C-alpha cells in the first residue's frame, strides 16, 4: 500500500466556507480544489460577478484553514480582489529540472540602501505545472557609485528553457553592470547601459555555445530591464551626493519589462507607453544578434521620488491597467518592506492577471531614516 | 494621455467563430455544432486563465452572414442555436466577422488592452457567390490594421482543400474521410484547445501567441503566407 500525502480524496469546500460555484457565473465547476484565499471569499466573488466591477479586500479573520477541508493552509492576506474571478484549481508544481522555485523574496540593505524584491510564479504556470520564468538580481557597482537592479522574464513560448536564459542573462548583466563607473554614467549613461546589455548578451551566447548546445538563442529568450541608480560617494553627505548626481537614474530595457517611480503614492513610468493595438506582439528579447537595435533607454527622474520599482510585464500591466492594484501596492510599498511583506504585496487577485509577478524595489530614504519593521 | 488607466481594464482575447451554416450543414453536422458550442462555453469557464480573458463571438454565413453572438464574456453569454440555410458566400462571412471584431473591441473602450484576435473559420462547402472573397479576407487578416486577426481554417465534407489553405494566415486543417458530424466535433474540440492554450500563453510571458494543439483527426494543410 502506498503512503498518501493527502488525507483521503480532495474535497470541494463546504457551503459554509466557500459555497458551490454558480453554474451561470464565471466560477464554473471544474475546480478540484480552490486556493484558500478564493475559497473563503467566494461569496464576495459572486458579489463582484454581479456588477462586474467590484474591488474589495479579504478579511483575514475569515481565512479558510486546512482543517476546514480545502486541503492546505495558507496565511491570511488583505490583498485586493478585482473583477469577476474564477476559482483556481490546486497549484501544480513543475518537476522540470530547470524549473525555478515558485516564490523568491529578499529584503535588506545594500550599500546603505534598502532593497526588497519578490517574485511569484503566475497561476498560468501553476495550473499547468510549468515553471515560472521571472528572475531578479541586484548589485552595487565596484566603485560604489550606484545600485543596479535587473529583472528578466523568460518567454512563455519556451517553457523548458527560457527560465534558464532569464537566469543566465540576469547574472551576466549584473556581473557586467558591477563594473560601471560613476564618472562614465555622468558622461554617457545611455552608452554605458547599452554596453552592459551587449556584454551580458554576448556572455549568454558564449555560455549557450559552450554548455547548452543544441539550444538556440530563442530557446533562451528573455525580456529584460536594467536600472542604475546613483549612490552618494563615500564620505559624502546624502544631500551632497544627491545633488552631485542631478537626481537622475538611468534605465535600459529589451521587451516589455518596465520601470516605475513612486512619489507620495503616485506612479510615473519613464519608458513611453505602448502604442494602441494588440497587446501580445512582443518581438524584442535577448540573447540576439544585435542587442543595440532592440534596446530602449530612458532616464529616471528621481527628484521627490520615494521608491524606484523594476518589474516584469506581469506586474507592469497590472500597474498600468488597475487603479486598485496601484493603490494597494503604493500602500504596501510606502515604507521599506521585509521579504514577507514583499511577497504578500503580490498576492492580490485580478481578473485576467495570471502571469508571473516580479518587483524589485529600492527606497530613496537613507539608512538613518529607515524605520525598524517587525515582520 | 496617461499610461495609467483610471478604470479597471483587464486584457481580453477576442475570438470569432466564423461558421458555415449553408444547406449542406443540415442534419448531423448542425446538431453536432449546437451540442458542441454550449460545451465549449462551459469548458472555457472551467479554466480561469481562459474564462477571465476570452471573449467569443459567433458569426454564421451562408448566402448572407450574421453576427449571432457579439463578442461576449462566456460567463454572461447564451450560446445561439444555429440552423442551416442557403448557399456559401465566404466574402460575406469575412466582412461580418471583421465587423464583429471591430465592434466588440471598440465596445471595450478607448485604451482597452487586447490580444491579437483569432478567427476560427469552419466550412464544409465551396464559395459559390459571384463576389470574390479575397479582398474581404485580406482586410480581416491585415497586420497593418489594429483589429487584424489571425485566421485558422478548418475544412471538411465538400470543402476545397486548396481554398481552405488559402483562407488562413498560418494554420489550416482538413478532416479527411470523416463523418461530417464527427468532423464538426473534432474541429470544435481543437478550436477549444487552441483558445485555452493560446489564452494561457498570453499570461505566461512575452511573445506569446496563437497555438494549435495537434489533433489526430485533422490533417494540416500547407499554408503559403504572404
Coordinates of C-alpha atoms in Angstrom, one line a residue:
Chain A
X1 CA 0.0 0.0 0.0
X2 CA 1.4 3.4 -0.9
X3 CA 1.5 6.2 1.5
X4 CA -0.9 9.0 1.0
X5 CA 0.3 12.6 1.4
X6 CA -3.3 13.8 1.3
X7 CA -5.8 12.7 3.9
X8 CA -8.3 11.0 1.6
X9 CA -9.7 12.5 -1.6
X10 CA -9.7 16.2 -2.2
X11 CA -12.9 17.8 -1.3
X12 CA -14.8 20.8 -2.5
X13 CA -15.1 23.5 0.1
X14 CA -18.2 23.3 2.2
X15 CA -21.1 25.6 1.6
X16 CA -20.3 27.3 4.9
X17 CA -16.8 28.3 3.8
X18 CA -17.0 28.6 0.1
X19 CA -20.3 27.7 -1.4
X20 CA -20.8 25.9 -4.7
X21 CA -19.8 27.5 -7.9
X22 CA -22.6 29.2 -9.6
X23 CA -23.5 27.4 -12.9
X24 CA -24.3 30.6 -14.6
X25 CA -21.3 32.5 -13.3
X26 CA -17.7 32.6 -14.4
X27 CA -16.8 30.3 -11.5
X28 CA -17.5 27.2 -13.5
X29 CA -17.5 23.9 -11.8
X30 CA -14.3 22.2 -12.8
X31 CA -12.1 23.2 -9.9
X32 CA -10.6 20.3 -8.0
X33 CA -9.6 22.5 -5.0
X34 CA -9.7 26.2 -4.8
X35 CA -6.9 28.3 -3.5
X36 CA -7.6 29.1 0.2
X37 CA -8.0 32.8 -0.3
X38 CA -10.5 32.2 -3.0
X39 CA -12.4 29.6 -1.0
X40 CA -13.0 31.9 1.9
X41 CA -14.1 34.7 -0.5
X42 CA -16.4 33.0 -2.9
X43 CA -19.4 34.9 -1.7
X44 CA -17.6 38.1 -2.2
X45 CA -16.5 36.9 -5.7
X46 CA -20.1 36.3 -6.6
X47 CA -20.9 39.8 -5.4
X48 CA -18.3 41.2 -7.8
X49 CA -19.6 39.0 -10.6
X50 CA -22.9 40.6 -10.4
X51 CA -21.7 44.1 -11.1
X52 CA -18.5 43.1 -12.8
X53 CA -16.6 46.0 -11.4
X54 CA -16.1 45.2 -7.8
X55 CA -12.9 45.5 -5.8
X56 CA -12.7 44.6 -2.2
X57 CA -10.4 43.3 0.4
X58 CA -10.4 39.9 2.0
X59 CA -10.8 39.7 5.8
X60 CA -8.0 37.9 7.5
X61 CA -10.2 36.6 10.3
X62 CA -12.2 34.6 7.8
X63 CA -9.4 32.8 6.0
X64 CA -10.0 29.1 5.5
X65 CA -7.6 26.7 7.1
X66 CA -6.6 23.2 6.3
X67 CA -8.9 21.9 9.0
X68 CA -11.9 23.4 7.1
X69 CA -11.4 20.9 4.3
X70 CA -9.6 22.7 1.4
X71 CA -6.5 20.5 1.8
X72 CA -3.8 23.0 2.5
X73 CA -3.4 26.0 4.8
X74 CA -2.2 29.5 3.9
X75 CA -1.6 32.7 5.7
X76 CA -4.2 35.4 5.5
X77 CA -3.8 38.4 3.3
X78 CA -5.5 41.7 2.8
X79 CA -4.6 41.9 -0.8
X80 CA -7.5 43.0 -3.0
X81 CA -9.5 41.0 -5.5
X82 CA -10.6 42.8 -8.6
X83 CA -13.2 42.0 -11.2
X84 CA -15.1 38.8 -11.8
X85 CA -12.8 35.9 -10.7
X86 CA -12.9 32.2 -11.3
X87 CA -11.9 29.8 -8.5
X88 CA -8.4 28.4 -9.0
X89 CA -7.7 24.7 -9.0
X90 CA -4.9 23.4 -6.8
X91 CA -1.5 24.5 -8.0
X92 CA 0.7 22.0 -9.8
X93 CA 4.4 22.2 -9.2
X94 CA 6.8 21.6 -12.0
X95 CA 9.1 18.6 -12.0
X96 CA 11.3 20.2 -14.6
X97 CA 15.0 20.1 -13.6
X98 CA 15.4 23.6 -14.8
X99 CA 12.3 24.9 -13.0
X100 CA 12.5 27.9 -10.7
X101 CA 11.2 28.0 -7.1
X102 CA 7.6 29.3 -7.1
X103 CA 8.4 32.2 -4.9
X104 CA 11.5 34.1 -4.0
X105 CA 11.9 37.2 -1.8
X106 CA 14.5 39.4 -0.3
X107 CA 14.7 42.5 1.9
X108 CA 17.8 44.2 3.3
X109 CA 20.5 46.7 2.9
X110 CA 22.9 47.1 0.1
X111 CA 25.4 49.9 0.4
X112 CA 23.1 51.7 2.8
X113 CA 20.1 51.4 0.6
X114 CA 17.1 49.2 1.4
X115 CA 16.3 46.8 -1.3
X116 CA 13.3 44.5 -1.4
X117 CA 12.2 42.1 -4.0
X118 CA 9.7 39.3 -4.6
X119 CA 8.9 37.1 -7.5
X120 CA 5.8 34.8 -7.6
X121 CA 5.1 32.2 -10.2
X122 CA 1.9 33.0 -12.0
X123 CA -1.2 30.9 -11.9
X124 CA -0.9 30.3 -15.6
X125 CA 2.1 28.2 -14.8
X126 CA 0.8 26.8 -11.6
X127 CA -2.3 25.5 -13.4
X128 CA -0.3 23.7 -16.0
X129 CA 2.6 22.5 -13.9
X130 CA 5.2 24.6 -15.7
X131 CA 8.0 26.7 -14.3
X132 CA 7.8 30.4 -13.5
X133 CA 10.2 32.3 -15.7
X134 CA 10.9 35.6 -14.0
X135 CA 14.3 36.3 -12.4
X136 CA 15.6 39.3 -10.5
X137 CA 19.1 40.3 -9.5
X138 CA 20.7 43.3 -7.8
X139 CA 24.3 44.5 -7.3
X140 CA 26.3 47.6 -6.3
X141 CA 28.9 48.9 -8.6
X142 CA 32.5 48.2 -7.6
X143 CA 33.3 52.0 -7.3
X144 CA 30.3 52.5 -5.0
X145 CA 28.7 54.9 -7.4
X146 CA 25.4 53.1 -8.0
X147 CA 22.9 50.3 -7.4
X148 CA 21.9 48.1 -10.3
X149 CA 18.5 46.5 -10.4
X150 CA 17.8 43.8 -13.0
X151 CA 14.7 41.8 -13.9
X152 CA 14.4 39.3 -16.7
X153 CA 11.3 37.4 -18.0
X154 CA 11.8 34.2 -20.0
X155 CA 9.4 33.9 -22.9
X156 CA 6.4 31.6 -22.3
X157 CA 6.8 30.0 -25.7
X158 CA 9.9 28.2 -24.4
X159 CA 8.6 26.6 -21.2
X160 CA 11.5 24.2 -20.7
X161 CA 14.4 26.6 -21.3
X162 CA 13.5 30.3 -21.2
X163 CA 13.9 30.5 -17.4
X164 CA 17.4 29.2 -17.8
X165 CA 18.0 32.0 -20.3
X166 CA 16.5 34.6 -17.9
X167 CA 18.7 33.4 -15.0
X168 CA 21.8 33.5 -17.1
X169 CA 21.0 36.9 -18.6
X170 CA 20.3 38.4 -15.2
X171 CA 23.5 37.1 -13.7
X172 CA 25.7 38.1 -16.6
X173 CA 24.1 41.6 -16.7
X174 CA 24.8 42.1 -13.0
X175 CA 28.3 41.0 -13.5
X176 CA 28.8 43.4 -16.3
X177 CA 27.0 46.3 -14.5
X178 CA 29.1 45.9 -11.4
X179 CA 32.0 47.5 -13.5
X180 CA 30.0 50.6 -14.3
X181 CA 31.7 53.8 -13.0
X182 CA 30.0 56.9 -11.8
X183 CA 32.2 59.0 -14.0
X184 CA 31.1 57.3 -17.2
X185 CA 27.5 57.3 -16.1
X186 CA 27.7 61.0 -15.6
X187 CA 29.1 61.4 -19.2
X188 CA 27.4 58.9 -21.4
X189 CA 24.8 56.9 -19.4
X190 CA 23.0 55.6 -22.4
X191 CA 26.1 54.2 -24.0
X192 CA 27.2 52.6 -20.7
X193 CA 23.9 50.8 -20.2
X194 CA 23.8 49.6 -23.9
X195 CA 27.4 48.3 -23.4
X196 CA 26.2 46.4 -20.3
X197 CA 23.4 44.9 -22.4
X198 CA 25.8 43.9 -25.1
X199 CA 28.2 42.4 -22.7
X200 CA 25.5 40.4 -21.0
X201 CA 24.1 39.3 -24.3
X202 CA 27.4 38.1 -25.6
X203 CA 28.1 36.2 -22.4
X204 CA 24.8 34.3 -22.6
X205 CA 25.5 33.4 -26.2
X206 CA 29.0 32.2 -25.3
X207 CA 27.6 30.2 -22.4
X208 CA 25.0 28.7 -24.7
X209 CA 27.6 27.7 -27.3
X210 CA 29.9 26.2 -24.7
X211 CA 27.5 24.4 -22.4
X212 CA 23.9 24.4 -23.8
X213 CA 24.2 23.1 -27.3
X214 CA 21.9 22.5 -29.2
X215 CA 19.8 25.2 -27.7
X216 CA 19.3 28.3 -29.8
X217 CA 19.1 32.0 -28.8
X218 CA 15.3 31.9 -29.0
X219 CA 15.3 28.9 -26.6
X220 CA 16.8 31.2 -24.0
X221 CA 14.8 34.2 -24.9
X222 CA 14.0 36.7 -22.2
X223 CA 12.9 40.3 -21.9
X224 CA 14.9 42.5 -19.5
X225 CA 15.1 45.8 -17.7
X226 CA 18.2 47.2 -16.1
X227 CA 18.1 50.2 -13.9
X228 CA 21.1 52.1 -12.4
X229 CA 20.5 54.4 -9.5
X230 CA 23.1 56.8 -8.1
X231 CA 24.6 56.4 -4.6
X232 CA 26.3 59.2 -2.7
X233 CA 30.1 58.8 -2.7
X234 CA 31.8 57.5 0.4
X235 CA 32.2 60.3 3.0
X236 CA 29.8 62.4 1.0
X237 CA 26.6 63.5 2.7
X238 CA 23.3 62.3 1.4
X239 CA 22.3 65.8 0.2
X240 CA 25.6 66.5 -1.5
X241 CA 25.5 63.1 -3.1
X242 CA 22.0 63.5 -4.4
X243 CA 22.9 67.0 -5.8
X244 CA 26.1 65.6 -7.5
X245 CA 24.1 63.1 -9.4
X246 CA 21.5 65.6 -10.5
X247 CA 18.8 63.3 -9.2
X248 CA 18.7 61.1 -12.3
X249 CA 18.9 57.4 -12.6
X250 CA 19.1 55.5 -15.9
X251 CA 17.4 52.5 -17.3
X252 CA 17.6 50.3 -20.4
X253 CA 15.3 47.5 -21.4
X254 CA 14.5 45.0 -24.1
X255 CA 10.9 43.9 -24.5
X256 CA 8.2 44.8 -22.1
X257 CA 9.8 44.7 -18.6
X258 CA 9.3 48.1 -17.0
X259 CA 10.5 50.7 -14.5
X260 CA 8.3 52.9 -12.3
X261 CA 8.9 55.6 -9.8
X262 CA 6.7 56.1 -6.7
X263 CA 6.3 59.6 -5.2
X264 CA 3.7 60.1 -2.5
X265 CA 1.6 57.3 -3.9
X266 CA 1.8 58.5 -7.4
X267 CA 3.4 56.4 -10.2
X268 CA 5.4 57.5 -13.2
X269 CA 6.8 55.3 -15.9
X270 CA 10.0 56.5 -17.6
X271 CA 9.6 54.4 -20.7
X272 CA 7.0 55.5 -23.3
X273 CA 3.6 53.9 -23.4
X274 CA 2.9 51.0 -25.8
X275 CA 1.1 52.1 -28.9
X276 CA -2.5 51.2 -29.4
X277 CA -3.2 47.7 -30.8
X278 CA -2.9 44.1 -29.8
X279 CA -1.0 43.5 -26.6
X280 CA 0.8 40.3 -27.4
X281 CA 3.1 41.4 -30.1
X282 CA 6.5 41.2 -28.4
X283 CA 9.4 40.7 -30.8
X284 CA 12.4 42.1 -28.8
X285 CA 14.4 39.8 -26.5
X286 CA 17.9 38.7 -25.5
X287 CA 20.0 37.0 -26.5
X288 CA 20.0 38.1 -30.0
X289 CA 22.4 39.1 -32.9
X290 CA 22.1 42.9 -32.4
X291 CA 21.1 44.0 -28.9
X292 CA 21.6 47.6 -29.7
X293 CA 18.8 47.5 -32.3
X294 CA 16.2 46.3 -29.8
X295 CA 17.3 48.2 -26.6
X296 CA 15.4 51.2 -25.3
X297 CA 16.9 53.8 -23.0
X298 CA 15.1 56.1 -20.6
X299 CA 16.4 58.5 -17.9
X300 CA 14.7 58.0 -14.5
X301 CA 13.9 61.3 -12.8
X302 CA 14.5 60.9 -9.0
X303 CA 13.6 64.3 -7.6
X304 CA 11.0 63.8 -4.9
X305 CA 10.8 60.1 -5.6
X306 CA 10.2 57.7 -2.7
X307 CA 10.9 54.5 -4.4
X308 CA 12.0 53.0 -7.7
X309 CA 10.3 49.8 -8.9
X310 CA 11.6 47.5 -11.6
X311 CA 9.1 44.9 -12.8
X312 CA 8.4 42.2 -15.4
X313 CA 5.4 42.7 -17.6
X314 CA 3.0 40.6 -15.4
X315 CA 3.1 43.2 -12.7
X316 CA 3.7 46.2 -15.0
X317 CA 0.4 45.5 -16.9
X318 CA -1.5 45.4 -13.6
X319 CA 0.1 48.7 -12.5
X320 CA -0.9 50.3 -15.8
X321 CA -4.4 48.9 -16.0
X322 CA -5.7 48.5 -12.5
X323 CA -6.2 51.5 -10.1
X324 CA -6.9 49.1 -7.2
X325 CA -3.6 47.3 -7.7
X326 CA -1.8 50.6 -7.9
X327 CA -3.4 51.8 -4.7
X328 CA -2.7 48.6 -2.9
X329 CA 0.9 48.4 -3.9
X330 CA 1.6 52.1 -3.2
X331 CA 0.2 51.5 0.3
X332 CA 2.3 48.3 0.8
X333 CA 5.4 49.9 -0.6
X334 CA 5.0 53.2 1.3
X335 CA 7.7 52.0 3.7
X336 CA 10.7 49.7 3.0
X337 CA 9.4 46.1 3.1
X338 CA 10.8 43.0 4.5
X339 CA 10.7 39.8 2.4
X340 CA 7.4 38.5 3.8
X341 CA 5.7 41.8 3.3
X342 CA 7.0 42.0 -0.3
X343 CA 5.6 38.5 -1.1
X344 CA 2.3 39.4 0.4
X345 CA 2.1 42.6 -1.6
X346 CA 1.9 40.5 -4.8
X347 CA -0.9 38.2 -3.5
X348 CA -3.7 40.2 -5.0
X349 CA -6.1 38.6 -7.4
X350 CA -7.1 40.5 -10.6
X351 CA -9.3 39.3 -13.4
X352 CA -7.1 38.0 -16.2
X353 CA -3.8 38.5 -14.3
X354 CA -2.1 35.1 -14.3
X355 CA 1.4 35.9 -15.4
X356 CA 4.5 35.7 -13.1
X357 CA 4.8 38.8 -10.9
X358 CA 8.2 40.3 -10.0
X359 CA 9.1 43.5 -8.3
X360 CA 12.5 44.8 -7.3
X361 CA 12.4 48.0 -5.3
X362 CA 14.8 50.4 -3.6
X363 CA 13.7 53.3 -1.5
X364 CA 15.3 56.7 -1.6
X365 CA 15.4 57.1 2.2
X366 CA 19.0 56.7 3.5
X367 CA 19.7 54.2 6.3
X368 CA 19.2 56.7 9.1
X369 CA 15.6 57.2 8.1
X370 CA 14.5 53.6 7.7
X371 CA 12.3 52.5 10.5
X372 CA 12.7 49.1 12.1
X373 CA 9.9 46.9 10.9
X374 CA 8.5 43.8 12.5
X375 CA 7.6 41.1 10.1
Chain B
X1 CA -2.7 60.8 -22.3
X2 CA -1.6 59.0 -19.1
X3 CA -0.3 55.5 -19.5
X4 CA -2.2 54.6 -16.3
X5 CA -5.8 53.6 -16.7
X6 CA -8.3 55.3 -14.3
X7 CA -10.6 52.3 -14.6
X8 CA -10.1 48.6 -14.4
X9 CA -9.3 47.2 -17.8
X10 CA -8.2 43.6 -17.9
X11 CA -6.7 42.5 -21.2
X12 CA -9.1 40.4 -23.3
X13 CA -8.6 37.8 -26.0
X14 CA -11.1 38.3 -28.9
X15 CA -12.2 35.2 -30.6
X16 CA -14.6 34.9 -33.6
X17 CA -16.1 31.6 -34.6
X18 CA -16.9 32.0 -38.3
X19 CA -19.2 29.1 -39.1
X20 CA -20.6 27.9 -42.4
X21 CA -24.4 27.3 -42.0
X22 CA -25.2 26.6 -45.6
X23 CA -27.7 23.9 -46.5
X24 CA -25.1 21.2 -46.7
X25 CA -24.6 21.5 -42.9
X26 CA -28.1 20.1 -42.3
X27 CA -28.6 17.2 -40.1
X28 CA -25.7 15.7 -38.2
X29 CA -23.1 18.5 -38.6
X30 CA -25.5 21.2 -37.4
X31 CA -26.7 19.0 -34.5
X32 CA -23.1 18.4 -33.5
X33 CA -22.4 22.2 -33.7
X34 CA -25.3 23.0 -31.5
X35 CA -24.2 20.5 -28.9
X36 CA -20.5 21.5 -29.0
X37 CA -21.0 25.2 -28.6
X38 CA -22.5 25.2 -25.1
X39 CA -19.9 22.5 -24.1
X40 CA -17.2 24.9 -25.3
X41 CA -18.7 27.7 -23.3
X42 CA -18.6 25.5 -20.1
X43 CA -15.0 24.4 -20.8
X44 CA -13.9 28.0 -21.2
X45 CA -15.4 28.9 -17.9
X46 CA -13.8 26.0 -16.2
X47 CA -10.3 27.3 -16.9
X48 CA -9.6 30.6 -15.1
X49 CA -6.8 31.6 -17.4
X50 CA -9.2 31.3 -20.3
X51 CA -12.5 32.3 -18.9
X52 CA -11.2 35.5 -17.4
X53 CA -9.9 36.8 -20.7
X54 CA -11.5 35.1 -23.7
X55 CA -14.3 37.0 -25.4
X56 CA -16.1 35.0 -28.0
X57 CA -18.3 36.0 -30.9
X58 CA -20.2 33.7 -33.3
X59 CA -20.7 34.7 -36.9
X60 CA -22.6 32.5 -39.3
X61 CA -22.5 32.7 -43.1
X62 CA -24.4 31.2 -46.0
X63 CA -25.7 33.4 -48.8
X64 CA -25.6 36.2 -46.2
X65 CA -23.8 36.5 -42.9
X66 CA -24.9 37.4 -39.4
X67 CA -23.3 38.0 -36.1
X68 CA -25.4 35.7 -33.9
X69 CA -23.3 36.3 -30.7
X70 CA -21.5 39.6 -30.3
X71 CA -18.0 39.5 -28.6
X72 CA -19.0 38.2 -25.2
X73 CA -17.8 37.1 -21.8
X74 CA -18.8 33.5 -21.7
X75 CA -20.0 34.0 -18.1
X76 CA -22.9 36.1 -19.4
X77 CA -23.5 34.7 -22.9
X78 CA -26.2 32.5 -24.2
X79 CA -24.9 30.4 -27.0
X80 CA -27.0 30.6 -30.1
X81 CA -28.8 27.7 -31.8
X82 CA -27.7 27.6 -35.4
X83 CA -29.8 26.4 -38.3
X84 CA -28.9 25.7 -41.9
X85 CA -29.9 27.8 -44.9
X86 CA -28.9 28.7 -48.5
X87 CA -25.6 28.7 -50.3
X88 CA -22.0 29.7 -49.3
X89 CA -20.5 33.1 -49.5
X90 CA -17.1 33.4 -47.8
X91 CA -16.9 37.1 -48.6
X92 CA -20.0 37.9 -46.5
X93 CA -18.6 35.8 -43.7
X94 CA -15.2 37.7 -43.7
X95 CA -17.0 41.1 -43.8
X96 CA -19.3 40.4 -40.9
X97 CA -16.6 38.6 -39.0
X98 CA -14.4 41.7 -39.1
X99 CA -17.3 43.9 -38.1
X100 CA -17.9 41.7 -35.1
X101 CA -14.3 42.1 -34.0
X102 CA -14.2 45.8 -34.7
X103 CA -17.5 46.4 -32.9
X104 CA -16.6 44.1 -30.0
X105 CA -13.1 45.5 -29.4
X106 CA -14.4 49.0 -29.8
X107 CA -17.0 48.4 -27.2
X108 CA -14.3 47.6 -24.7
X109 CA -13.5 51.3 -24.5
X110 CA -10.7 53.6 -25.5
X111 CA -7.3 52.3 -24.5
X112 CA -8.6 48.8 -23.7
X113 CA -5.9 46.2 -23.8
X114 CA -6.5 43.2 -26.0
X115 CA -4.5 40.4 -27.7
X116 CA -4.4 39.8 -31.4
X117 CA -7.9 38.5 -32.4
X118 CA -8.2 35.0 -33.7
X119 CA -10.9 33.9 -36.2
X120 CA -11.7 30.2 -36.5
X121 CA -13.2 29.5 -39.9
X122 CA -15.2 26.3 -40.4
X123 CA -16.7 25.3 -43.7
X124 CA -17.9 22.1 -45.4
X125 CA -18.5 23.6 -48.8
X126 CA -17.2 25.8 -51.6
X127 CA -17.6 29.5 -52.1
X128 CA -20.4 29.9 -54.7
X129 CA -21.1 33.6 -54.8
X130 CA -20.1 35.8 -57.7
X131 CA -18.2 38.2 -55.4
X132 CA -14.6 37.4 -54.7
X133 CA -13.7 36.6 -51.1
X134 CA -10.1 37.7 -51.4
X135 CA -10.3 41.4 -50.5
X136 CA -12.5 40.7 -47.5
X137 CA -10.1 38.1 -46.3
X138 CA -7.1 40.4 -46.8
X139 CA -8.9 43.1 -44.8
X140 CA -9.8 40.6 -42.0
X141 CA -6.2 39.5 -41.5
X142 CA -4.3 42.7 -42.3
X143 CA -1.3 43.2 -39.9
X144 CA -1.5 46.9 -40.5
X145 CA -5.0 47.0 -39.1
X146 CA -5.1 47.2 -35.3
X147 CA -8.1 44.8 -35.5
X148 CA -6.3 42.5 -37.9
X149 CA -6.8 38.8 -37.0
X150 CA -5.1 35.5 -37.2
X151 CA -7.3 33.2 -39.2
X152 CA -7.3 29.4 -38.6
X153 CA -9.3 27.5 -41.1
X154 CA -10.9 24.1 -40.9
X155 CA -12.5 22.2 -43.9
X156 CA -14.5 19.0 -44.1
X157 CA -17.0 17.4 -46.4
X158 CA -17.1 19.0 -49.8
X159 CA -14.8 21.9 -49.0
X160 CA -11.9 22.5 -51.3
X161 CA -8.5 21.8 -49.7
X162 CA -6.7 24.5 -51.6
X163 CA -9.2 27.2 -50.8
X164 CA -9.2 26.2 -47.1
X165 CA -5.5 26.6 -47.0
X166 CA -5.8 30.0 -48.7
X167 CA -8.3 31.3 -46.1
X168 CA -5.8 31.0 -43.2
X169 CA -2.9 33.1 -42.0
X170 CA -0.7 30.3 -40.7
X171 CA -2.8 27.2 -39.8
X172 CA -5.3 25.2 -41.9
X173 CA -6.7 21.8 -41.4
X174 CA -8.9 19.3 -43.2
X175 CA -10.9 16.5 -41.7
X176 CA -10.2 13.6 -44.1
X177 CA -12.6 10.7 -44.6
X178 CA -14.5 11.5 -41.5
X179 CA -18.3 11.6 -40.9
X180 CA -19.2 15.3 -41.1
X181 CA -20.8 15.3 -37.6
X182 CA -17.7 13.7 -36.1
X183 CA -15.6 16.2 -38.1
X184 CA -17.5 19.1 -36.5
X185 CA -17.0 17.6 -33.1
X186 CA -13.2 17.1 -33.7
X187 CA -12.8 20.6 -35.1
X188 CA -14.6 22.4 -32.3
X189 CA -12.5 20.4 -29.8
X190 CA -9.4 21.6 -31.5
X191 CA -10.7 25.1 -31.5
X192 CA -11.4 24.9 -27.8
X193 CA -8.0 23.6 -27.0
X194 CA -6.4 26.3 -29.1
X195 CA -8.4 29.0 -27.3
X196 CA -7.3 27.6 -23.9
X197 CA -3.6 27.1 -24.8
X198 CA -3.4 30.5 -26.5
X199 CA -5.1 32.2 -23.6
X200 CA -2.6 30.5 -21.2
X201 CA 0.3 31.5 -23.3
X202 CA -0.7 35.2 -23.2
X203 CA -0.3 35.1 -19.5
X204 CA 2.9 33.1 -19.4
X205 CA 5.3 35.8 -20.6
X206 CA 6.1 37.8 -23.7
X207 CA 5.9 36.9 -27.3
X208 CA 3.1 34.6 -26.6
X209 CA 0.6 34.0 -29.4
X210 CA -1.6 31.6 -31.3
X211 CA -1.0 27.9 -30.7
X212 CA -2.9 25.0 -32.2
X213 CA -2.6 21.7 -30.3
X214 CA -2.2 18.6 -32.5
X215 CA -5.3 16.7 -33.4
X216 CA -5.2 13.1 -34.5
X217 CA -8.3 13.5 -36.7
X218 CA -7.3 16.6 -38.6
X219 CA -4.7 16.9 -41.4
X220 CA -2.6 20.1 -41.5
X221 CA -2.7 21.7 -44.9
X222 CA 0.3 23.5 -46.3
X223 CA -0.1 27.3 -46.0
X224 CA 1.7 29.8 -48.1
X225 CA 1.9 33.0 -46.2
X226 CA 2.4 36.3 -47.9

